[in-house]
PDB file of C-alpha atoms in Angstrom:
ATOM      1  CA  UNK A  27      30.761 -24.444  32.955  1.00  0.00           C
ATOM      2  CA  UNK A  28      29.407 -21.829  35.792  1.00  0.00           C
ATOM      3  CA  UNK A  29      26.116 -20.320  34.450  1.00  0.00           C
ATOM      4  CA  UNK A  30      26.089 -17.005  33.519  1.00  0.00           C
ATOM      5  CA  UNK A  31      23.430 -15.341  35.802  1.00  0.00           C
ATOM      6  CA  UNK A  32      20.719 -12.658  34.745  1.00  0.00           C
ATOM      7  CA  UNK A  33      18.343 -10.172  36.764  1.00  0.00           C
ATOM      8  CA  UNK A  34      14.777 -11.051  36.634  1.00  0.00           C
ATOM      9  CA  UNK A  35      13.833  -8.254  35.500  1.00  0.00           C
ATOM     10  CA  UNK A  36      16.245  -7.853  31.946  1.00  0.00           C
ATOM     11  CA  UNK A  37      14.283  -7.078  29.659  1.00  0.00           C
ATOM     12  CA  UNK A  38      15.319  -8.171  25.858  1.00  0.00           C
ATOM     13  CA  UNK A  39      14.871  -5.031  23.744  1.00  0.00           C
ATOM     14  CA  UNK A  40      14.513  -6.704  20.010  1.00  0.00           C
ATOM     15  CA  UNK A  41      11.300  -7.598  22.803  1.00  0.00           C
ATOM     16  CA  UNK A  42      10.014  -4.736  22.830  1.00  0.00           C
ATOM     17  CA  UNK A  43      10.748  -3.416  19.797  1.00  0.00           C
ATOM     18  CA  UNK A  44       8.508  -5.915  18.112  1.00  0.00           C
ATOM     19  CA  UNK A  45       5.666  -5.447  20.447  1.00  0.00           C
ATOM     20  CA  UNK A  46       5.593  -1.790  19.822  1.00  0.00           C
ATOM     21  CA  UNK A  47       5.534  -2.714  16.124  1.00  0.00           C
ATOM     22  CA  UNK A  48       2.863  -4.680  16.720  1.00  0.00           C
ATOM     23  CA  UNK A  49       0.295  -2.516  18.611  1.00  0.00           C
ATOM     24  CA  UNK A  50       1.440   0.469  16.171  1.00  0.00           C
ATOM     25  CA  UNK A  51       0.553  -1.491  13.178  1.00  0.00           C
ATOM     26  CA  UNK A  52      -2.696  -2.858  15.529  1.00  0.00           C
ATOM     27  CA  UNK A  53      -3.728   0.619  15.904  1.00  0.00           C
ATOM     28  CA  UNK A  54      -3.321   1.659  12.245  1.00  0.00           C
ATOM     29  CA  UNK A  55      -5.691  -1.061  11.267  1.00  0.00           C
ATOM     30  CA  UNK A  56      -8.171   0.022  13.755  1.00  0.00           C
ATOM     31  CA  UNK A  57      -8.097   4.009  13.148  1.00  0.00           C
ATOM     32  CA  UNK A  58      -8.875   3.511   9.123  1.00  0.00           C
ATOM     33  CA  UNK A  59     -11.419   0.781   9.861  1.00  0.00           C
ATOM     34  CA  UNK A  60     -12.683   2.557  12.414  1.00  0.00           C
ATOM     35  CA  UNK A  61     -13.073   5.699   9.933  1.00  0.00           C
ATOM     36  CA  UNK A  62     -14.615   3.526   7.101  1.00  0.00           C
ATOM     37  CA  UNK A  63     -17.299   1.765   9.113  1.00  0.00           C
ATOM     38  CA  UNK A  64     -18.649   5.191   9.829  1.00  0.00           C
ATOM     39  CA  UNK A  65     -18.291   6.646   6.235  1.00  0.00           C
ATOM     40  CA  UNK A  66     -20.014   3.196   5.355  1.00  0.00           C
ATOM     41  CA  UNK A  67     -22.651   3.225   8.400  1.00  0.00           C
ATOM     42  CA  UNK A  68     -23.686   7.242   7.439  1.00  0.00           C
ATOM     43  CA  UNK A  69     -23.833   6.669   3.505  1.00  0.00           C
ATOM     44  CA  UNK A  70     -25.978   3.496   4.636  1.00  0.00           C
ATOM     45  CA  UNK A  71     -28.471   5.672   6.799  1.00  0.00           C
ATOM     46  CA  UNK A  72     -28.545   8.572   4.549  1.00  0.00           C
ATOM     47  CA  UNK A  73     -29.624   6.015   0.876  1.00  0.00           C
ATOM     48  CA  UNK A  74     -32.054   4.182   3.826  1.00  0.00           C
ATOM     49  CA  UNK A  75     -33.180   7.640   5.349  1.00  0.00           C
ATOM     50  CA  UNK A  76     -32.845   6.019   8.733  1.00  0.00           C
ATOM     51  CA  UNK A  77     -30.409   3.519  10.729  1.00  0.00           C
ATOM     52  CA  UNK A  78     -30.942   0.082  11.747  1.00  0.00           C
ATOM     53  CA  UNK A  79     -33.203   0.006  14.122  1.00  0.00           C
ATOM     54  CA  UNK A  80     -35.016   2.734  13.562  1.00  0.00           C
ATOM     55  CA  UNK A  81     -38.265   2.463  12.371  1.00  0.00           C
ATOM     56  CA  UNK A  82     -39.728   3.592   9.537  1.00  0.00           C
ATOM     57  CA  UNK A  83     -41.463   7.554   9.154  1.00  0.00           C
ATOM     58  CA  UNK A  84     -44.543   7.554   6.620  1.00  0.00           C
ATOM     59  CA  UNK A  85     -42.301  10.366   5.414  1.00  0.00           C
ATOM     60  CA  UNK A  86     -40.006   8.048   3.638  1.00  0.00           C
ATOM     61  CA  UNK A  87     -42.210   6.760   0.936  1.00  0.00           C
ATOM     62  CA  UNK A  88     -42.223  10.367  -0.636  1.00  0.00           C
ATOM     63  CA  UNK A  89     -38.261   9.886  -0.804  1.00  0.00           C
ATOM     64  CA  UNK A  90     -36.099   8.295  -3.259  1.00  0.00           C
ATOM     65  CA  UNK A  91     -32.524   6.488  -3.163  1.00  0.00           C
ATOM     66  CA  UNK A  92     -29.718   6.358  -4.957  1.00  0.00           C
ATOM     67  CA  UNK A  93     -29.856   3.013  -4.502  1.00  0.00           C
ATOM     68  CA  UNK A  94     -32.448   0.603  -6.733  1.00  0.00           C
ATOM     69  CA  UNK A  95     -34.127  -2.734  -6.178  1.00  0.00           C
ATOM     70  CA  UNK A  96     -32.421  -5.331  -7.989  1.00  0.00           C
ATOM     71  CA  UNK A  97     -35.615  -7.252  -8.749  1.00  0.00           C
ATOM     72  CA  UNK A  98     -37.994  -4.091  -9.025  1.00  0.00           C
ATOM     73  CA  UNK A  99     -36.054  -1.414  -9.485  1.00  0.00           C
ATOM     74  CA  UNK A 100     -37.964   0.952  -6.500  1.00  0.00           C
ATOM     75  CA  UNK A 101     -35.717   3.759  -5.059  1.00  0.00           C
ATOM     76  CA  UNK A 102     -38.243   4.590  -2.472  1.00  0.00           C
ATOM     77  CA  UNK A 103     -36.681   4.597   0.879  1.00  0.00           C
ATOM     78  CA  UNK A 104     -39.490   2.914   2.523  1.00  0.00           C
ATOM     79  CA  UNK A 105     -39.118  -0.042   0.563  1.00  0.00           C
ATOM     80  CA  UNK A 106     -35.786  -0.442   1.345  1.00  0.00           C
ATOM     81  CA  UNK A 107     -34.576  -2.046   5.145  1.00  0.00           C
ATOM     82  CA  UNK A 108     -31.636  -3.508   7.493  1.00  0.00           C
ATOM     83  CA  UNK A 109     -31.497  -7.354   6.882  1.00  0.00           C
ATOM     84  CA  UNK A 110     -28.268  -7.939   8.989  1.00  0.00           C
ATOM     85  CA  UNK A 111     -24.870  -7.370   8.315  1.00  0.00           C
ATOM     86  CA  UNK A 112     -21.642  -9.165   5.994  1.00  0.00           C
ATOM     87  CA  UNK A 113     -17.507  -9.129   6.611  1.00  0.00           C
ATOM     88  CA  UNK A 114     -15.738  -7.305   4.168  1.00  0.00           C
ATOM     89  CA  UNK A 115     -12.189  -7.762   4.460  1.00  0.00           C
ATOM     90  CA  UNK A 116      -9.618  -5.041   3.635  1.00  0.00           C
ATOM     91  CA  UNK A 117      -5.801  -5.092   3.893  1.00  0.00           C
ATOM     92  CA  UNK A 118      -4.175  -1.867   4.722  1.00  0.00           C
ATOM     93  CA  UNK A 119      -0.736  -0.911   5.010  1.00  0.00           C
ATOM     94  CA  UNK A 120      -0.370  -1.482   8.329  1.00  0.00           C
ATOM     95  CA  UNK A 121      -2.025  -4.838   7.929  1.00  0.00           C
ATOM     96  CA  UNK A 122      -5.810  -6.713   7.234  1.00  0.00           C
ATOM     97  CA  UNK A 123      -9.515  -5.341   9.216  1.00  0.00           C
ATOM     98  CA  UNK A 124     -12.449  -6.383   8.601  1.00  0.00           C
ATOM     99  CA  UNK A 125     -15.681  -4.131   7.806  1.00  0.00           C
ATOM    100  CA  UNK A 126     -19.680  -4.897   8.507  1.00  0.00           C
ATOM    101  CA  UNK A 127     -21.176  -3.947   5.127  1.00  0.00           C
ATOM    102  CA  UNK A 128     -25.692  -3.596   6.022  1.00  0.00           C
ATOM    103  CA  UNK A 129     -27.556  -6.156   3.884  1.00  0.00           C
ATOM    104  CA  UNK A 130     -30.467  -4.338   2.334  1.00  0.00           C
ATOM    105  CA  UNK A 131     -33.817  -5.953   0.883  1.00  0.00           C
ATOM    106  CA  UNK A 132     -36.905  -4.452  -1.207  1.00  0.00           C
ATOM    107  CA  UNK A 133     -40.084  -4.960   0.193  1.00  0.00           C
ATOM    108  CA  UNK A 134     -40.576  -7.274  -2.598  1.00  0.00           C
ATOM    109  CA  UNK A 135     -37.621  -9.388  -1.544  1.00  0.00           C
ATOM    110  CA  UNK A 136     -35.211  -8.487  -3.650  1.00  0.00           C
ATOM    111  CA  UNK A 137     -31.745  -7.244  -3.032  1.00  0.00           C
ATOM    112  CA  UNK A 138     -30.108  -4.097  -3.016  1.00  0.00           C
ATOM    113  CA  UNK A 139     -26.497  -3.597  -4.255  1.00  0.00           C
ATOM    114  CA  UNK A 140     -25.240  -0.428  -2.045  1.00  0.00           C
ATOM    115  CA  UNK A 141     -23.108   1.748  -4.143  1.00  0.00           C
ATOM    116  CA  UNK A 142     -19.947   3.735  -1.458  1.00  0.00           C
ATOM    117  CA  UNK A 143     -18.339   5.251  -5.028  1.00  0.00           C
ATOM    118  CA  UNK A 144     -14.671   5.397  -4.397  1.00  0.00           C
ATOM    119  CA  UNK A 145     -13.127   5.628  -1.352  1.00  0.00           C
ATOM    120  CA  UNK A 146     -14.759   1.689  -1.272  1.00  0.00           C
ATOM    121  CA  UNK A 147     -15.078   0.809  -4.635  1.00  0.00           C
ATOM    122  CA  UNK A 148     -17.196  -3.257  -5.145  1.00  0.00           C
ATOM    123  CA  UNK A 149     -14.590  -6.339  -5.117  1.00  0.00           C
ATOM    124  CA  UNK A 150     -11.665  -3.851  -4.117  1.00  0.00           C
ATOM    125  CA  UNK A 151      -9.672  -6.012  -1.415  1.00  0.00           C
ATOM    126  CA  UNK A 152      -5.834  -3.961  -1.139  1.00  0.00           C
ATOM    127  CA  UNK A 153      -7.220  -0.150  -0.211  1.00  0.00           C
ATOM    128  CA  UNK A 154      -5.570   2.249  -1.178  1.00  0.00           C
ATOM    129  CA  UNK A 155      -2.808   3.408   1.668  1.00  0.00           C
ATOM    130  CA  UNK A 156      -0.995   0.267   0.947  1.00  0.00           C
ATOM    131  CA  UNK A 157      -1.146   0.826  -3.131  1.00  0.00           C
ATOM    132  CA  UNK A 158      -0.044   4.725  -2.551  1.00  0.00           C
ATOM    133  CA  UNK A 159       2.773   2.740   0.112  1.00  0.00           C
ATOM    134  CA  UNK A 160       3.997   0.495  -2.639  1.00  0.00           C
ATOM    135  CA  UNK A 161       4.296   2.539  -5.392  1.00  0.00           C
ATOM    136  CA  UNK A 162       6.509   4.643  -2.879  1.00  0.00           C
ATOM    137  CA  UNK A 163       8.693   1.795  -2.363  1.00  0.00           C
ATOM    138  CA  UNK A 164       8.708   0.804  -6.040  1.00  0.00           C
ATOM    139  CA  UNK A 165      10.112   4.124  -6.519  1.00  0.00           C
ATOM    140  CA  UNK A 166      12.664   4.117  -4.359  1.00  0.00           C
ATOM    141  CA  UNK A 167      13.564   0.970  -5.829  1.00  0.00           C
ATOM    142  CA  UNK A 168      12.368  -2.358  -4.604  1.00  0.00           C
ATOM    143  CA  UNK A 169      11.456  -5.107  -6.298  1.00  0.00           C
ATOM    144  CA  UNK A 170       7.834  -7.202  -6.236  1.00  0.00           C
ATOM    145  CA  UNK A 171       9.084  -9.483  -4.387  1.00  0.00           C
ATOM    146  CA  UNK A 172      10.619  -6.674  -2.286  1.00  0.00           C
ATOM    147  CA  UNK A 173       7.127  -5.554  -1.488  1.00  0.00           C
ATOM    148  CA  UNK A 174       5.827  -9.079  -0.988  1.00  0.00           C
ATOM    149  CA  UNK A 175       7.955  -9.943   1.972  1.00  0.00           C
ATOM    150  CA  UNK A 176       7.503  -5.866   3.016  1.00  0.00           C
ATOM    151  CA  UNK A 177       3.906  -6.371   3.506  1.00  0.00           C
ATOM    152  CA  UNK A 178       4.428 -10.511   4.296  1.00  0.00           C
ATOM    153  CA  UNK A 179       5.864  -9.127   7.702  1.00  0.00           C
ATOM    154  CA  UNK A 180       2.740  -5.982   8.552  1.00  0.00           C
ATOM    155  CA  UNK A 181       0.751  -9.340   8.260  1.00  0.00           C
ATOM    156  CA  UNK A 182      -0.572  -8.922   4.997  1.00  0.00           C
ATOM    157  CA  UNK A 183      -0.555 -11.582   1.776  1.00  0.00           C
ATOM    158  CA  UNK A 184      -0.614  -9.611  -1.147  1.00  0.00           C
ATOM    159  CA  UNK A 185       0.513 -11.369  -4.511  1.00  0.00           C
ATOM    160  CA  UNK A 186       3.699 -10.507  -7.212  1.00  0.00           C
ATOM    161  CA  UNK A 187       1.006 -10.577  -9.324  1.00  0.00           C
ATOM    162  CA  UNK A 188      -1.167  -7.786  -7.669  1.00  0.00           C
ATOM    163  CA  UNK A 189       1.543  -5.133  -7.201  1.00  0.00           C
ATOM    164  CA  UNK A 190       1.924  -6.124 -10.609  1.00  0.00           C
ATOM    165  CA  UNK A 191      -0.851  -4.836 -12.012  1.00  0.00           C
ATOM    166  CA  UNK A 192      -1.693  -2.617  -9.176  1.00  0.00           C
ATOM    167  CA  UNK A 193       1.750  -0.209 -10.023  1.00  0.00           C
ATOM    168  CA  UNK A 194       0.604  -0.757 -13.932  1.00  0.00           C
ATOM    169  CA  UNK A 195      -2.972   1.435 -13.448  1.00  0.00           C
ATOM    170  CA  UNK A 196      -0.412   3.835 -11.497  1.00  0.00           C
ATOM    171  CA  UNK A 197       1.975   4.132 -14.424  1.00  0.00           C
ATOM    172  CA  UNK A 198      -1.191   4.740 -17.165  1.00  0.00           C
ATOM    173  CA  UNK A 199      -2.475   8.102 -14.753  1.00  0.00           C
ATOM    174  CA  UNK A 200      -1.076  11.276 -16.842  1.00  0.00           C
ATOM    175  CA  UNK A 201      -1.063  14.796 -15.516  1.00  0.00           C
ATOM    176  CA  UNK A 202      -4.481  15.884 -16.357  1.00  0.00           C
ATOM    177  CA  UNK A 203      -7.175  15.833 -13.654  1.00  0.00           C
ATOM    178  CA  UNK A 204     -10.528  13.983 -14.870  1.00  0.00           C
ATOM    179  CA  UNK A 205     -13.674  14.493 -13.793  1.00  0.00           C
ATOM    180  CA  UNK A 206     -16.511  12.384 -12.861  1.00  0.00           C
ATOM    181  CA  UNK A 207     -19.583  12.629 -11.246  1.00  0.00           C
ATOM    182  CA  UNK A 208     -19.343  14.470  -7.965  1.00  0.00           C
ATOM    183  CA  UNK A 209     -16.054  14.080  -7.218  1.00  0.00           C
ATOM    184  CA  UNK A 210     -12.456  15.286  -8.874  1.00  0.00           C
ATOM    185  CA  UNK A 211      -9.479  13.353  -9.193  1.00  0.00           C
ATOM    186  CA  UNK A 212      -6.618  15.407  -8.564  1.00  0.00           C
ATOM    187  CA  UNK A 213      -2.932  14.525  -9.080  1.00  0.00           C
ATOM    188  CA  UNK A 214      -0.213  15.035  -6.190  1.00  0.00           C
ATOM    189  CA  UNK A 215       3.754  16.455  -6.942  1.00  0.00           C
ATOM    190  CA  UNK A 216       5.039  13.950  -6.013  1.00  0.00           C
ATOM    191  CA  UNK A 217       6.368  11.440  -9.338  1.00  0.00           C
ATOM    192  CA  UNK A 218       9.313   9.721 -11.046  1.00  0.00           C
ATOM    193  CA  UNK A 219      10.691   7.927 -12.997  1.00  0.00           C
ATOM    194  CA  UNK A 220      11.496   3.686 -12.378  1.00  0.00           C
ATOM    195  CA  UNK A 221      11.876   1.181 -14.454  1.00  0.00           C
ATOM    196  CA  UNK A 222       8.930  -0.793 -15.531  1.00  0.00           C
ATOM    197  CA  UNK A 223       9.835  -4.558 -17.653  1.00  0.00           C
ATOM    198  CA  UNK A 224      12.988  -4.598 -19.770  1.00  0.00           C
ATOM    199  CA  UNK A 225      14.059  -1.504 -20.690  1.00  0.00           C
ATOM    200  CA  UNK A 226      10.458   0.040 -20.775  1.00  0.00           C
ATOM    201  CA  UNK A 227       9.890   3.126 -17.770  1.00  0.00           C
ATOM    202  CA  UNK A 228       6.343   4.892 -16.991  1.00  0.00           C
ATOM    203  CA  UNK A 229       6.017   7.953 -14.439  1.00  0.00           C
ATOM    204  CA  UNK A 230       3.815   7.400 -11.641  1.00  0.00           C
ATOM    205  CA  UNK A 231       1.870  10.001 -10.346  1.00  0.00           C
ATOM    206  CA  UNK A 232       0.312   9.861  -6.557  1.00  0.00           C
ATOM    207  CA  UNK A 233      -2.964  11.129  -6.537  1.00  0.00           C
ATOM    208  CA  UNK A 234      -6.462  11.440  -4.639  1.00  0.00           C
ATOM    209  CA  UNK A 235      -9.834  12.374  -4.745  1.00  0.00           C
ATOM    210  CA  UNK A 236     -11.325  14.888  -3.180  1.00  0.00           C
ATOM    211  CA  UNK A 237     -15.232  16.422  -3.619  1.00  0.00           C
ATOM    212  CA  UNK A 238     -15.808  18.449  -6.476  1.00  0.00           C
ATOM    213  CA  UNK A 239     -17.265  21.770  -3.819  1.00  0.00           C
ATOM    214  CA  UNK A 240     -13.314  21.473  -2.789  1.00  0.00           C
TER     215      UNK A 240
END
């Protein structure tokens, strides 16, 4: 049987599509990761009164941070110092990412736990864009296992238990906007009735967090 000859410059369309999709996902993760990293760095610089490597000024002793030492309780910016960073992993809709979170020490040797508010809550692994994508897909009829496979194709391992708890939290959201501190929870217009469990139904609302002044 004669062999089939092909030109050297033949390109498989499937390979091109896979490469473009991978590049698109990487760009999405990089953009969101950079935006959140800038937010973290700006927040820490504001609470400490300076950026890493910058000398302390005498004026910082008279300024107070919102954050306090876990040992002595000091909030004086002059007592707070940068002490390296640690990695915090986040999972976005397009795949996993990583942030460098500054470690902060007090002059007494105690730790200072940073608080980044609603944009980056403590112990939050799945970020909001992934949660909203899961809700939108589930509203369209994609089951938990289908959601798990969808995010696996993005390179993210999202467990069925996490998806179940995530969607259950959205089921508890009502139509009233809540005010807490400097932020207002603004509910969007997208909503739909979906099946949750055997015979039960829930109303999911897509919402976002905006500064109170907006």
